[in-house]
Amino acid sequence: MDSRIEAACSFILQSPPGEINDVLNDVRNIISDDETLEEGLLPALKEYNLEQFITVDVPGTEHQSIISEAARLPASEDGQERWIDPRSKTSFVFNHLTLDASDPQPFEPDADAEEFRSALEKAALTYLLAHFHDGAASVFSKQGTQNQYILQIVANKYNPSNYWSGRWRSEYIIDLNENTVEGKILVNIHYYEQGNVQLSTKHKISITLPSAVVTSPPSNAASKILALIETEEGKYQTSLNDTYHEMSEKTFKGLRRALPMTRQKLDWDKVLGYKLGAELSSSKGTFST
Amino acid sequence: MADLVDSMLDLMRRLPPTRTEENVSALIGICPDYADDLLGSVDQPLQVKTDRLTGREYLACDYNRDGESYRSPWSNEYDPPLEDGTVPLPKLRKLEISANEAFDTYREMYFEGGVSSVYLWDLEDGGFAGVVLLKKTMTPATPQEPSGSWDSIHVFETAERGRQAHYKLTSTIMLQLITKKGSEGDNSDNEKKSNAGEKKGPENWKREGEVTLSGSMTRQTEQDWPIHDGSSHITNTGRMIEEMEIKMRNLLQEVYFGKTRDIVYDLRSVDDLEKTRRQRELQKELLGSFKR
């Protein structure tokens, strides 16, 4: 691959939340070869969208759906890639550059999985409303397997006029064969007023489901699973406070003191005096040449 | 079309600070002609080098670079050696030696470790300019201990006007903090809050995570200070830099531990938002019934 395209793809994949268009504009200016770029960047844009749980307004629905690997349908014979919104049972075509969905068509879900999937979805949407200011959640039944479900949550806040943006992503793979939940929470914050400060967190969780949960009827089991996730995410969020405290008290203070041990600012005349003795003070005259 | 360098700088302001070096070299690969512009305007983490003559550590950046070599402030020698490497004129070099000693004291007082270096150079209009560099790294003894690094780059320019000197100071601080956590079963991390109320078959849980706060902030100031003799430039810039670092340390604390945390809470609420909404509805209803 053209090394310029390779670099451009890497920049795209590093875009902070909500700033992909800014990064794209910068990259276009820097490379100034739109034709090569457009084609070359498409795989990176797609990877970014899938990784970042980019949301899309599915035509004919009132909600947002998540674009991710789990939402991808196996390629059809004509080679066109389609994505699903399990909530509205719709499949659609997605443009990774414009982020538009088109050509909605009814989608027939896996009948065996649908009862549990929709129970999880219902519980997840309740959870979403309870804890996220502005988020989207999707629940997929994992393609090609049985009794495995993928719950994804994403919440974004973009505030370019105050120079910050943030994204919370979580994903849980609920496996009713093994009775486990494998989850991860990823938070990215960008603050860029006269600077560039980024918070990036990664948190992995694995939970073994109590048998009482697994044997309950789907709607009960789903609420119990979401209750576990709610507890875990709440705990994680509060534990971040402890991490902040530790970083501020230990690492930050350990790197640089607020004031010297003397609790006073330096006496610069003394600093020079100690170090230089008579040498400099005797050499009068300034350094203008 | 917007200016190329502006686009590069805008890009660098958005991409993760942890990957600055990699991204700068990728940009130079794309536009080799702009290497100097980029290296001169994007602050990168300072490299620690060891002076071959004195054995002392010093800091390398674009300001003490000549070609592929870096000059040490202690021996004034370039490494790898250069026959005609740029060095300050003798008078300025003398001031540079004193400045290095003074800021070495400053470093010890505030950083209690780390490395400092000061480089000075003559300006064409008769004044001079300089950079004061400070770096401290905390390397954890175990993977669970937090790690971090602090890099200060203070660039100043000065021009004398009679018994006064005018100083222009641009300060950048790069700060990186990393904490790794892992726990199996219980929440032994949280001794402080006794989670008495929570019982949750702890053996069923396994967690591991990493939190990285990284970035840089830049601020500028211009001030006039009196000069009595040559060494006044050291006390003046010393006071300005000390003041600036105190101010920026507060700012960093606010942004790193305040702002980014607030934004996390703007995304997700620990409390149940639905409950709050219902309570508000209820209050409205009550209020309405009273008014009737």
Coordinates of C-alpha atoms in Angstrom, one line a residue:
Chain A
M1 CA 0.0 0.0 0.0
D2 CA 1.0 3.6 -0.6
S3 CA 2.7 4.6 2.6
R4 CA 0.8 7.9 2.6
I5 CA -2.4 6.0 2.7
E6 CA -1.1 3.7 5.4
A7 CA -0.3 6.7 7.5
A8 CA -3.7 8.4 6.8
C9 CA -5.5 5.2 7.8
S10 CA -3.6 5.1 11.1
F11 CA -4.6 8.8 11.8
I12 CA -8.3 7.9 11.0
L13 CA -8.3 5.0 13.5
Q14 CA -6.9 7.3 16.2
S15 CA -9.6 9.9 15.8
P16 CA -11.1 11.1 19.1
P17 CA -14.8 10.8 19.7
G18 CA -16.8 13.0 17.3
E19 CA -13.8 14.4 15.5
I20 CA -13.5 12.0 12.6
N21 CA -14.5 14.7 10.1
D22 CA -11.9 17.1 11.5
V23 CA -9.2 14.4 11.2
L24 CA -10.5 13.6 7.7
N25 CA -10.3 17.2 6.6
D26 CA -6.8 17.6 8.0
V27 CA -5.7 14.3 6.2
R28 CA -7.2 15.5 2.9
N29 CA -5.3 18.8 3.1
I30 CA -2.1 17.0 4.0
I31 CA -2.3 14.4 1.3
S32 CA -4.1 16.5 -1.2
D33 CA -4.9 13.6 -3.5
D34 CA -8.7 13.0 -2.9
E35 CA -9.0 10.3 -5.6
T36 CA -6.4 8.0 -4.1
L37 CA -7.6 8.9 -0.6
E38 CA -11.2 8.2 -1.0
E39 CA -10.6 4.6 -2.1
G40 CA -7.7 4.0 0.2
L41 CA -9.4 5.3 3.4
L42 CA -12.6 3.4 3.1
P43 CA -11.3 0.3 4.9
A44 CA -10.1 2.4 7.7
L45 CA -13.3 4.4 8.0
K46 CA -15.2 1.1 8.1
E47 CA -12.9 -0.3 10.8
Y48 CA -13.3 2.9 12.8
N49 CA -17.1 2.9 12.6
L50 CA -17.2 -0.8 13.7
E51 CA -14.8 -0.4 16.5
Q52 CA -16.3 2.8 17.8
F53 CA -19.9 1.6 17.7
I54 CA -21.0 4.4 15.4
T55 CA -24.8 4.9 15.5
V56 CA -27.1 5.3 12.6
D57 CA -30.7 6.4 12.2
V58 CA -32.3 3.4 10.5
P59 CA -34.9 4.6 7.9
G60 CA -38.4 4.0 9.2
T61 CA -37.5 3.8 12.8
E62 CA -37.4 6.4 15.7
H63 CA -34.3 5.0 17.3
Q64 CA -30.6 4.8 16.7
S65 CA -28.9 1.5 15.9
I66 CA -25.2 0.5 16.5
I67 CA -22.9 -0.3 13.6
S68 CA -20.5 -3.0 14.7
E69 CA -19.1 -6.3 13.7
A70 CA -22.1 -8.0 15.4
A71 CA -24.5 -6.0 13.2
R72 CA -22.9 -7.2 9.9
L73 CA -24.8 -9.7 7.9
P74 CA -22.9 -12.4 6.0
A75 CA -22.3 -11.1 2.5
S76 CA -25.0 -11.9 0.1
E77 CA -24.5 -13.3 -3.4
D78 CA -24.4 -9.9 -5.0
G79 CA -21.5 -9.0 -2.7
Q80 CA -23.3 -6.1 -1.1
E81 CA -22.8 -5.7 2.6
R82 CA -25.9 -5.2 4.7
W83 CA -26.3 -4.4 8.4
I84 CA -29.1 -5.2 10.8
D85 CA -31.0 -3.4 13.4
P86 CA -32.4 -6.2 15.4
R87 CA -34.8 -4.0 17.3
S88 CA -36.8 -3.0 14.3
K89 CA -35.9 -6.3 12.4
T90 CA -34.6 -4.3 9.6
S91 CA -31.6 -4.8 7.4
F92 CA -30.0 -1.9 5.5
V93 CA -27.1 -0.7 3.5
F94 CA -24.6 1.6 5.3
N95 CA -22.3 4.2 3.8
H96 CA -19.1 4.4 5.9
L97 CA -18.2 7.8 4.7
T98 CA -21.5 9.6 4.9
L99 CA -22.8 7.4 7.8
D100 CA -26.1 7.1 6.0
A101 CA -28.4 4.1 6.0
S102 CA -30.4 3.2 2.9
D103 CA -32.5 0.5 1.3
P104 CA -34.2 -0.8 4.4
Q105 CA -35.7 -4.3 4.2
P106 CA -37.4 -6.5 6.6
F107 CA -35.1 -8.9 8.4
E108 CA -36.2 -12.3 9.7
P109 CA -34.5 -13.0 13.0
D110 CA -33.5 -16.5 14.3
A111 CA -36.7 -17.7 15.8
D112 CA -35.1 -19.7 18.6
A113 CA -33.0 -16.8 19.8
E114 CA -35.5 -14.0 19.4
E115 CA -37.4 -14.5 22.6
F116 CA -34.3 -14.2 24.8
R117 CA -32.7 -11.5 22.6
S118 CA -35.8 -9.3 22.7
A119 CA -36.0 -9.8 26.5
L120 CA -32.4 -8.7 26.8
E121 CA -33.1 -5.7 24.5
K122 CA -36.0 -4.6 26.6
A123 CA -34.0 -4.8 29.8
A124 CA -31.0 -3.1 28.2
L125 CA -33.1 -0.2 27.0
T126 CA -34.5 0.3 30.5
Y127 CA -31.0 0.3 31.8
L128 CA -29.8 2.7 29.1
L129 CA -32.5 5.3 30.0
A130 CA -31.7 4.9 33.7
H131 CA -27.9 5.6 33.4
F132 CA -27.0 7.2 30.1
H133 CA -27.8 10.8 29.2
D134 CA -27.8 10.2 25.5
G135 CA -27.0 6.7 24.4
A136 CA -27.9 3.8 22.2
A137 CA -28.0 0.1 22.9
S138 CA -28.3 -2.9 20.6
V139 CA -28.6 -6.6 21.4
F140 CA -27.7 -9.2 18.7
S141 CA -28.0 -12.9 18.8
K142 CA -24.5 -14.1 17.8
Q143 CA -24.6 -15.4 14.3
G144 CA -23.7 -19.0 13.7
T145 CA -24.0 -20.0 17.3
Q146 CA -26.7 -20.8 19.7
N147 CA -27.5 -19.2 23.1
Q148 CA -25.0 -16.4 22.7
Y149 CA -25.9 -12.8 22.7
I150 CA -24.0 -9.6 22.3
L151 CA -25.1 -6.4 24.1
Q152 CA -23.5 -3.2 23.0
I153 CA -23.9 0.3 24.5
V154 CA -22.5 3.6 23.3
A155 CA -23.0 7.1 24.7
N156 CA -21.4 10.1 23.0
K157 CA -21.2 13.8 24.0
Y158 CA -19.5 16.2 21.6
N159 CA -19.0 19.8 22.7
P160 CA -16.7 21.4 20.1
S161 CA -17.5 24.9 21.2
N162 CA -16.1 24.1 24.7
Y163 CA -13.3 21.9 23.1
W164 CA -14.2 18.5 24.5
S165 CA -15.8 15.3 23.5
G166 CA -16.4 11.9 25.1
R167 CA -17.5 8.4 24.4
W168 CA -18.5 5.5 26.6
R169 CA -18.6 2.1 25.0
S170 CA -19.5 -1.2 26.6
E171 CA -19.9 -4.7 25.2
Y172 CA -21.1 -7.9 26.9
I173 CA -21.0 -11.3 25.4
I174 CA -23.7 -13.3 27.2
D175 CA -23.1 -17.0 26.8
L176 CA -25.9 -19.2 28.1
N177 CA -24.0 -22.4 27.2
E178 CA -21.2 -21.5 29.5
N179 CA -23.3 -19.3 31.8
T180 CA -20.8 -16.5 31.5
V181 CA -20.8 -12.8 30.7
E182 CA -17.6 -11.4 29.2
G183 CA -17.6 -7.7 29.1
K184 CA -15.5 -4.6 28.4
I185 CA -15.9 -1.0 29.1
L186 CA -14.0 1.6 27.1
V187 CA -14.1 5.4 27.9
N188 CA -12.4 8.0 25.8
I189 CA -12.4 11.7 26.6
H190 CA -10.7 14.5 24.7
Y191 CA -10.2 17.9 26.1
Y192 CA -8.4 20.3 23.8
E193 CA -8.7 23.9 24.9
Q194 CA -5.1 25.2 24.5
G195 CA -3.8 21.7 24.7
N196 CA -4.6 18.1 24.0
V197 CA -5.5 16.0 27.0
Q198 CA -7.0 12.6 26.6
L199 CA -8.4 10.0 29.0
S200 CA -8.5 6.5 27.8
T201 CA -9.7 3.6 29.9
K202 CA -10.0 -0.1 29.3
H203 CA -11.8 -2.3 31.7
K204 CA -12.5 -6.0 31.3
I205 CA -14.9 -8.0 33.3
S206 CA -15.8 -11.6 33.4
I207 CA -18.8 -12.8 35.3
T208 CA -20.0 -16.3 36.0
L209 CA -23.8 -16.3 36.0
P210 CA -25.5 -17.9 39.1
S211 CA -27.6 -20.8 38.1
A212 CA -30.7 -19.1 39.5
V213 CA -30.3 -16.5 36.8
V214 CA -29.9 -19.0 33.9
T215 CA -32.9 -21.1 34.8
S216 CA -35.3 -18.2 35.2
P217 CA -37.8 -17.5 32.4
P218 CA -36.2 -15.2 29.7
S219 CA -37.6 -11.8 30.9
N220 CA -36.5 -12.5 34.5
A221 CA -33.1 -13.8 33.4
A222 CA -32.6 -10.8 31.2
S223 CA -33.4 -8.3 34.0
K224 CA -31.1 -10.1 36.3
I225 CA -28.3 -10.0 33.8
L226 CA -28.8 -6.3 33.3
A227 CA -28.9 -5.8 37.1
L228 CA -25.5 -7.4 37.3
I229 CA -24.2 -5.2 34.5
E230 CA -25.7 -2.1 36.1
T231 CA -23.9 -3.0 39.4
E232 CA -20.7 -3.6 37.6
E233 CA -20.8 -0.5 35.5
G234 CA -21.7 1.6 38.5
K235 CA -18.9 0.1 40.5
Y236 CA -16.5 0.8 37.7
Q237 CA -17.5 4.4 37.5
T238 CA -17.1 4.9 41.2
S239 CA -13.8 3.1 41.1
L240 CA -12.6 5.5 38.5
N241 CA -12.9 8.2 41.2
D242 CA -10.5 6.2 43.4
T243 CA -8.1 5.9 40.5
Y244 CA -8.3 9.6 39.9
H245 CA -7.6 10.2 43.6
E246 CA -4.6 7.9 43.5
M247 CA -3.2 9.4 40.4
S248 CA -3.6 12.9 41.8
E249 CA -2.2 12.1 45.3
K250 CA 0.6 9.7 44.4
T251 CA 1.7 10.0 40.8
F252 CA 1.0 13.7 40.1
K253 CA 2.5 14.8 43.4
G254 CA 5.4 12.4 43.1
L255 CA 6.3 13.9 39.7
R256 CA 6.3 17.5 40.8
R257 CA 5.7 19.1 44.2
A258 CA 3.3 22.0 44.4
L259 CA 6.0 23.9 46.4
P260 CA 9.4 22.9 47.6
M261 CA 9.9 21.2 51.0
T262 CA 10.5 24.7 52.5
R263 CA 6.8 25.5 51.5
Q264 CA 8.2 28.6 49.9
K265 CA 9.1 29.6 46.4
L266 CA 12.7 29.7 45.5
D267 CA 14.9 32.6 46.5
W268 CA 16.5 33.1 43.1
D269 CA 19.2 35.5 44.3
K270 CA 20.2 32.8 46.8
V271 CA 20.1 30.1 44.2
L272 CA 22.6 32.0 42.1
G273 CA 24.6 32.9 45.2
Y274 CA 24.9 29.4 46.4
K275 CA 25.9 28.0 43.1
L276 CA 28.0 30.7 41.6
G277 CA 29.6 32.5 44.5
A278 CA 31.5 35.6 43.5
E279 CA 32.1 34.6 40.0
L280 CA 29.0 36.0 38.3
S281 CA 28.2 38.8 40.7
S282 CA 31.6 40.3 40.0
S283 CA 31.2 40.2 36.3
K284 CA 29.0 43.3 35.9
G285 CA 27.5 44.3 32.7
T286 CA 24.6 42.9 30.7
F287 CA 24.4 40.5 27.9
S288 CA 23.6 42.9 25.1
T289 CA 26.1 42.5 22.4
Chain B
M1 CA -7.0 25.1 0.8
A2 CA -5.9 25.6 4.3
D3 CA -2.3 25.9 5.1
L4 CA -0.6 22.6 5.2
V5 CA 1.3 23.2 8.5
D6 CA -2.0 24.4 10.1
S7 CA -3.6 21.1 9.1
M8 CA -0.7 19.1 10.6
L9 CA -0.9 21.0 13.8
D10 CA -4.6 20.6 14.0
L11 CA -4.2 16.9 13.5
M12 CA -1.6 16.7 16.2
R13 CA -3.9 18.5 18.6
R14 CA -6.5 15.7 18.0
L15 CA -4.5 12.5 17.9
P16 CA -3.6 10.7 21.1
P17 CA -0.7 12.4 23.0
T18 CA 0.7 8.9 23.8
R19 CA 1.5 8.4 20.1
T20 CA 2.9 11.9 19.2
E21 CA 6.4 10.6 18.2
E22 CA 5.0 7.9 15.9
N23 CA 2.5 10.4 14.3
V24 CA 5.1 13.1 13.8
S25 CA 7.4 10.8 12.0
A26 CA 4.5 9.5 9.8
L27 CA 3.7 13.1 8.9
I28 CA 7.4 13.8 8.1
G29 CA 7.2 10.7 5.9
I30 CA 4.3 12.2 4.0
C31 CA 5.7 15.7 3.7
P32 CA 9.5 15.5 4.1
D33 CA 9.8 19.2 3.1
Y34 CA 7.9 20.3 6.2
A35 CA 10.1 18.3 8.6
D36 CA 11.6 21.4 10.2
D37 CA 8.3 23.2 10.5
L38 CA 6.8 20.2 12.2
L39 CA 9.8 19.4 14.5
G40 CA 9.9 23.1 15.5
S41 CA 6.3 23.5 16.4
V42 CA 5.1 20.1 17.8
D43 CA 6.4 19.4 21.3
Q44 CA 7.6 15.9 21.7
P45 CA 8.6 14.0 24.9
L46 CA 12.2 14.9 25.8
Q47 CA 14.8 12.3 25.4
V48 CA 17.3 11.6 28.1
K49 CA 20.9 11.3 27.0
T50 CA 24.1 10.8 28.8
D51 CA 27.0 13.2 28.3
R52 CA 30.0 11.0 27.3
L53 CA 32.5 13.4 28.9
T54 CA 30.9 14.1 32.3
G55 CA 28.6 11.1 32.6
R56 CA 25.7 13.4 33.5
E57 CA 22.3 13.0 32.0
Y58 CA 20.9 15.8 29.8
L59 CA 17.8 16.4 27.7
A60 CA 17.6 16.3 24.0
C61 CA 15.1 18.3 21.9
D62 CA 15.0 20.3 18.7
Y63 CA 16.8 23.2 20.3
N64 CA 20.1 21.5 21.0
R65 CA 20.0 19.5 17.8
D66 CA 22.3 20.0 14.9
G67 CA 21.7 17.5 12.2
E68 CA 21.6 14.2 13.9
S69 CA 23.7 15.3 16.9
Y70 CA 22.7 16.8 20.3
R71 CA 24.7 19.2 22.4
S72 CA 25.1 18.5 26.1
P73 CA 24.8 21.6 28.4
W74 CA 27.4 20.2 30.7
S75 CA 30.4 19.6 28.4
N76 CA 29.1 21.8 25.5
E77 CA 30.0 18.8 23.2
Y78 CA 27.9 17.3 20.5
D79 CA 27.0 13.6 20.4
P80 CA 27.7 12.1 17.9
P81 CA 30.7 14.5 17.7
L82 CA 30.4 17.4 15.3
E83 CA 33.4 19.4 14.1
D84 CA 31.5 22.6 13.5
G85 CA 28.4 22.2 15.5
T86 CA 26.7 25.4 16.6
V87 CA 27.6 26.5 20.1
P88 CA 26.8 29.8 21.9
L89 CA 29.3 32.6 21.9
P90 CA 31.6 32.5 25.0
K91 CA 29.7 35.2 26.9
L92 CA 26.4 33.5 26.4
R93 CA 27.9 30.1 27.1
K94 CA 29.0 31.4 30.5
L95 CA 25.5 32.5 31.2
E96 CA 24.2 29.1 30.0
I97 CA 26.5 27.3 32.5
S98 CA 25.1 29.4 35.3
A99 CA 21.5 28.9 34.2
N100 CA 22.0 25.1 34.1
E101 CA 23.3 25.2 37.6
A102 CA 20.4 27.4 38.8
F103 CA 17.7 25.3 37.2
D104 CA 19.4 22.2 38.4
T105 CA 18.7 23.5 42.0
Y106 CA 15.1 24.4 40.9
R107 CA 14.7 20.8 39.6
E108 CA 15.9 19.3 42.8
M109 CA 13.6 21.5 44.9
Y110 CA 10.4 20.8 42.9
F111 CA 11.0 17.4 41.2
E112 CA 13.3 15.8 43.7
G113 CA 14.8 13.8 40.9
G114 CA 14.6 13.9 37.1
V115 CA 16.8 15.7 34.7
S116 CA 17.1 19.4 33.6
S117 CA 18.9 21.2 30.8
V118 CA 19.1 24.8 29.7
Y119 CA 20.1 25.9 26.2
L120 CA 20.7 29.4 25.1
W121 CA 21.3 30.9 21.7
D122 CA 22.0 34.4 20.3
L123 CA 19.3 36.2 18.3
E124 CA 20.1 38.2 15.2
D125 CA 18.6 41.4 16.6
G126 CA 21.1 41.4 19.5
G127 CA 19.0 39.7 22.3
F128 CA 19.1 36.0 23.1
A129 CA 16.7 33.2 23.5
G130 CA 16.7 30.0 25.5
V131 CA 14.9 26.9 26.5
V132 CA 14.6 25.4 30.0
L133 CA 13.8 21.7 30.0
L134 CA 12.7 19.5 32.9
K135 CA 11.8 15.9 32.9
K136 CA 10.9 13.4 35.5
T137 CA 9.7 9.8 35.0
M138 CA 8.2 7.5 37.5
T139 CA 8.8 3.9 36.7
P140 CA 6.7 1.4 38.7
A141 CA 8.4 -1.3 40.6
T142 CA 5.4 -3.6 39.9
P143 CA 2.9 -3.6 37.1
Q144 CA 0.1 -2.6 39.5
E145 CA 1.9 0.6 40.6
P146 CA 1.0 3.7 38.8
S147 CA 3.6 5.2 36.4
G148 CA 3.9 8.6 34.9
S149 CA 6.1 11.3 33.3
W150 CA 6.4 15.0 33.4
D151 CA 8.1 17.0 30.6
S152 CA 8.4 20.8 30.8
I153 CA 9.6 22.9 27.8
H154 CA 9.9 26.6 28.6
V155 CA 11.0 28.6 25.6
F156 CA 11.9 32.3 26.1
E157 CA 13.2 35.3 24.2
T158 CA 14.5 38.4 25.7
A159 CA 15.5 41.9 24.5
E160 CA 17.1 44.5 26.8
R161 CA 15.7 48.0 26.9
G162 CA 18.0 50.1 29.1
R163 CA 17.8 48.7 32.6
Q164 CA 14.8 46.6 31.8
A165 CA 14.5 43.4 29.8
H166 CA 11.4 42.2 28.0
Y167 CA 10.7 38.5 28.2
K168 CA 8.4 36.4 26.1
L169 CA 7.8 32.9 27.5
T170 CA 6.0 30.0 26.0
S171 CA 5.6 27.0 28.3
T172 CA 4.4 23.5 27.4
I173 CA 4.0 20.8 29.9
M174 CA 3.4 17.2 28.8
L175 CA 2.0 14.9 31.5
Q176 CA 1.3 11.2 31.3
L177 CA -0.2 9.1 34.1
I178 CA -1.0 5.4 33.8
T179 CA -2.7 3.1 36.3
K180 CA -3.2 -0.6 35.8
K181 CA -5.7 -2.5 38.0
G182 CA -6.5 -6.1 38.2
S183 CA -8.6 -7.9 40.8
E184 CA -10.1 -11.3 41.1
G185 CA -13.0 -12.0 43.4
D186 CA -13.1 -9.3 46.0
N187 CA -12.7 -5.5 45.9
S188 CA -9.6 -5.2 48.0
D189 CA -8.8 -2.0 46.2
N190 CA -11.7 -0.2 47.9
E191 CA -10.6 -0.5 51.5
K192 CA -11.6 3.1 52.1
K193 CA -15.3 2.6 51.5
S194 CA -16.4 -0.3 53.5
N195 CA -18.8 -1.9 51.0
A196 CA -20.7 -3.5 53.8
G197 CA -24.0 -3.3 52.1
E198 CA -22.9 -5.3 49.0
K199 CA -22.8 -9.0 48.9
K200 CA -22.3 -10.5 45.6
G201 CA -20.7 -13.9 45.4
P202 CA -17.3 -12.3 44.8
E203 CA -15.7 -15.4 43.4
N204 CA -17.9 -15.0 40.3
W205 CA -16.1 -11.8 39.2
K206 CA -12.9 -11.0 37.5
R207 CA -11.7 -7.6 36.5
E208 CA -8.7 -5.9 34.9
G209 CA -8.3 -2.5 33.6
E210 CA -6.0 0.4 32.6
V211 CA -6.5 4.1 32.9
T212 CA -4.3 6.5 30.9
L213 CA -4.4 10.3 31.3
S214 CA -2.0 11.9 28.9
G215 CA -1.6 15.2 27.1
S216 CA 0.0 18.6 26.9
M217 CA -1.0 22.1 27.6
T218 CA 0.7 25.3 26.4
R219 CA 0.6 28.8 27.9
Q220 CA 2.3 32.1 27.0
T221 CA 3.2 35.2 29.0
E222 CA 5.2 38.4 28.3
Q223 CA 6.8 40.4 31.2
D224 CA 9.3 43.2 31.8
W225 CA 11.9 42.8 34.6
P226 CA 14.7 45.0 35.8
I227 CA 18.3 43.9 35.1
H228 CA 21.2 44.7 37.3
D229 CA 23.8 42.4 35.7
G230 CA 24.1 39.4 33.4
S231 CA 22.9 37.0 36.0
S232 CA 19.6 39.0 36.3
H233 CA 18.4 37.1 33.2
I234 CA 18.6 33.9 35.3
T235 CA 16.7 35.2 38.3
N236 CA 14.1 36.8 36.0
T237 CA 13.4 33.8 33.9
G238 CA 13.7 31.7 37.0
R239 CA 10.9 33.6 38.7
M240 CA 8.8 33.6 35.5
I241 CA 9.2 29.9 34.9
E242 CA 8.5 29.0 38.5
E243 CA 5.4 31.2 38.5
M244 CA 4.2 29.6 35.2
E245 CA 4.8 26.1 36.3
I246 CA 2.9 26.7 39.5
K247 CA 0.0 28.1 37.5
M248 CA 0.1 25.3 35.0
R249 CA 0.4 22.6 37.6
N250 CA -2.9 23.9 39.0
L251 CA -4.4 24.0 35.5
L252 CA -3.2 20.4 34.8
Q253 CA -4.7 19.2 38.0
E254 CA -8.0 20.9 37.2
V255 CA -8.2 19.5 33.6
Y256 CA -6.7 16.0 34.2
F257 CA -8.6 15.2 37.4
G258 CA -11.6 17.6 37.2
K259 CA -12.7 18.2 33.6
T260 CA -12.1 14.7 32.2
R261 CA -13.9 13.2 35.2
D262 CA -16.9 15.5 34.8
I263 CA -17.2 14.5 31.1
V264 CA -17.4 10.8 32.1
Y265 CA -20.3 11.8 34.4
D266 CA -21.8 13.7 31.5
L267 CA -21.9 10.4 29.6
R268 CA -23.1 8.1 32.3
S269 CA -24.8 8.8 35.6
V270 CA -24.2 6.6 38.7
D271 CA -27.7 7.5 40.0
D272 CA -30.8 6.2 38.3
L273 CA -31.9 9.0 35.9
E274 CA -35.4 7.5 35.5
K275 CA -36.0 7.8 39.2
T276 CA -34.9 11.5 39.2
R277 CA -37.2 12.1 36.2
R278 CA -40.2 10.4 37.9
Q279 CA -39.6 12.4 41.0
R280 CA -39.5 15.6 39.0
E281 CA -42.8 14.6 37.3
L282 CA -44.3 13.9 40.6
Q283 CA -43.2 17.3 42.0
K284 CA -44.7 19.0 39.0
E285 CA -48.0 17.2 39.5
L286 CA -48.1 18.1 43.2
L287 CA -47.3 21.7 42.5
G288 CA -50.0 21.7 39.8
S289 CA -52.6 20.3 42.2
F290 CA -51.8 23.0 44.8
K291 CA -52.2 25.7 42.2
R292 CA -55.7 24.6 41.2

